[in-house]
mmCIF file of C-alpha atoms in Angstrom:
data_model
loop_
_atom_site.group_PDB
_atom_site.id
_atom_site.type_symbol
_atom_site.label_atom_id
_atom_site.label_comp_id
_atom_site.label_asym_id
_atom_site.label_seq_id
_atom_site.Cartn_x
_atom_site.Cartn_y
_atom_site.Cartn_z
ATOM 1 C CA UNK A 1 0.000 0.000 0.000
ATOM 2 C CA UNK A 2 2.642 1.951 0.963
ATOM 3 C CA UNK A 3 4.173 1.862 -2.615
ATOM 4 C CA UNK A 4 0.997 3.133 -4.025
ATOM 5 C CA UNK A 5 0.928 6.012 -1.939
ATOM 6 C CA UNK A 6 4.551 6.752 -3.069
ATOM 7 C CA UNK A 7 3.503 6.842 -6.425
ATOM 8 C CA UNK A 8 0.592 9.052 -6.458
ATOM 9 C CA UNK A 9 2.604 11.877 -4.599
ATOM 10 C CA UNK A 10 5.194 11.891 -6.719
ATOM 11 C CA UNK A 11 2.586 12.039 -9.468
ATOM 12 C CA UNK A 12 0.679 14.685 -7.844
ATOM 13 C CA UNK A 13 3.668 17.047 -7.372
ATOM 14 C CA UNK A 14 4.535 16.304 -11.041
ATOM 15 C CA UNK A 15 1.398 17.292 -12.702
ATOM 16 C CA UNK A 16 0.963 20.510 -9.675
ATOM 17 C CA UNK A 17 4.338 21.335 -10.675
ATOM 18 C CA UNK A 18 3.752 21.275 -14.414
ATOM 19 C CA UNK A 19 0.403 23.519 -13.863
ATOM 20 C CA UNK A 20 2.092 25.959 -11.779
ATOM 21 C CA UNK A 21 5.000 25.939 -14.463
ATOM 22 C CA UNK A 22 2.482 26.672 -17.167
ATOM 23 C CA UNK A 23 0.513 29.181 -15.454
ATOM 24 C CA UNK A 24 4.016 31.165 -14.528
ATOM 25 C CA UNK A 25 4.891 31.048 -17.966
ATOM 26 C CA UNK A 26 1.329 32.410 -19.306
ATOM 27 C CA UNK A 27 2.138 35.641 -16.415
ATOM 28 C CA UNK A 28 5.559 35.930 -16.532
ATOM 29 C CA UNK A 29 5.858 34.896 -13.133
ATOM 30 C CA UNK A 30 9.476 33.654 -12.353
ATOM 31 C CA UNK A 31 8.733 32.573 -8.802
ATOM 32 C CA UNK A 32 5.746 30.448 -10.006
ATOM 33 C CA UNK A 33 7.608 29.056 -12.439
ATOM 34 C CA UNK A 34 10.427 28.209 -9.769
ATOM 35 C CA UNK A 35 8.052 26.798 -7.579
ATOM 36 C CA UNK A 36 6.335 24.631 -10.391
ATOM 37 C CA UNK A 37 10.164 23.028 -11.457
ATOM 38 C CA UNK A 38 10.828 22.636 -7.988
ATOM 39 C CA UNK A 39 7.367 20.327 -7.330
ATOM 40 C CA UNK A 40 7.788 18.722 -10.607
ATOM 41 C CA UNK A 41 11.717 17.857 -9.217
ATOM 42 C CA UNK A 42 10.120 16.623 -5.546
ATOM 43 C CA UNK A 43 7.762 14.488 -7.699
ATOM 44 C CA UNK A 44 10.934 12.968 -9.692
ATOM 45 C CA UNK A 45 12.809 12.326 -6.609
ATOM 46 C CA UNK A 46 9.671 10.756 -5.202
ATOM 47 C CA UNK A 47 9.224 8.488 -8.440
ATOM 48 C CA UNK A 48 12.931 7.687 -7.957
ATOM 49 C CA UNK A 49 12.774 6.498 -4.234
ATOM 50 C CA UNK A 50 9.873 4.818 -4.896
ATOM 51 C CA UNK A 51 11.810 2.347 -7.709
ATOM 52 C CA UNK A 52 14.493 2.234 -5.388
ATOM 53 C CA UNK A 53 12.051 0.168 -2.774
ATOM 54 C CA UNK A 54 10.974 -2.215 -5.489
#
């Protein structure tokens, strides 16, 4: 169960990440768009740990 759970935070920060990305683009927000690679990178690191325990 525990793996499952791994997997759909990292896919939730990857997709909020991606969103906040997008939307920082469409304003020109630089600090969005830092936030939005920094969740998509927390969701990547999650994927990876996840593996790891597999």
């Amino acid at each position: 169960m525990s793996d499952l759970s791994d997997r759909v935070k990292s896919t939730v920060n990857k997709v909020k990440g991606e969103a906040k990305d997008q939307v920082g683009n469409a304003k020109n927000d630089t600090g969005l768009q830092a936030e939005g690679k920094a969740d998509k990178l927390k969701g990547k690191f999650q994927e990876g740990m996840s593996k790891l325990k597999d």
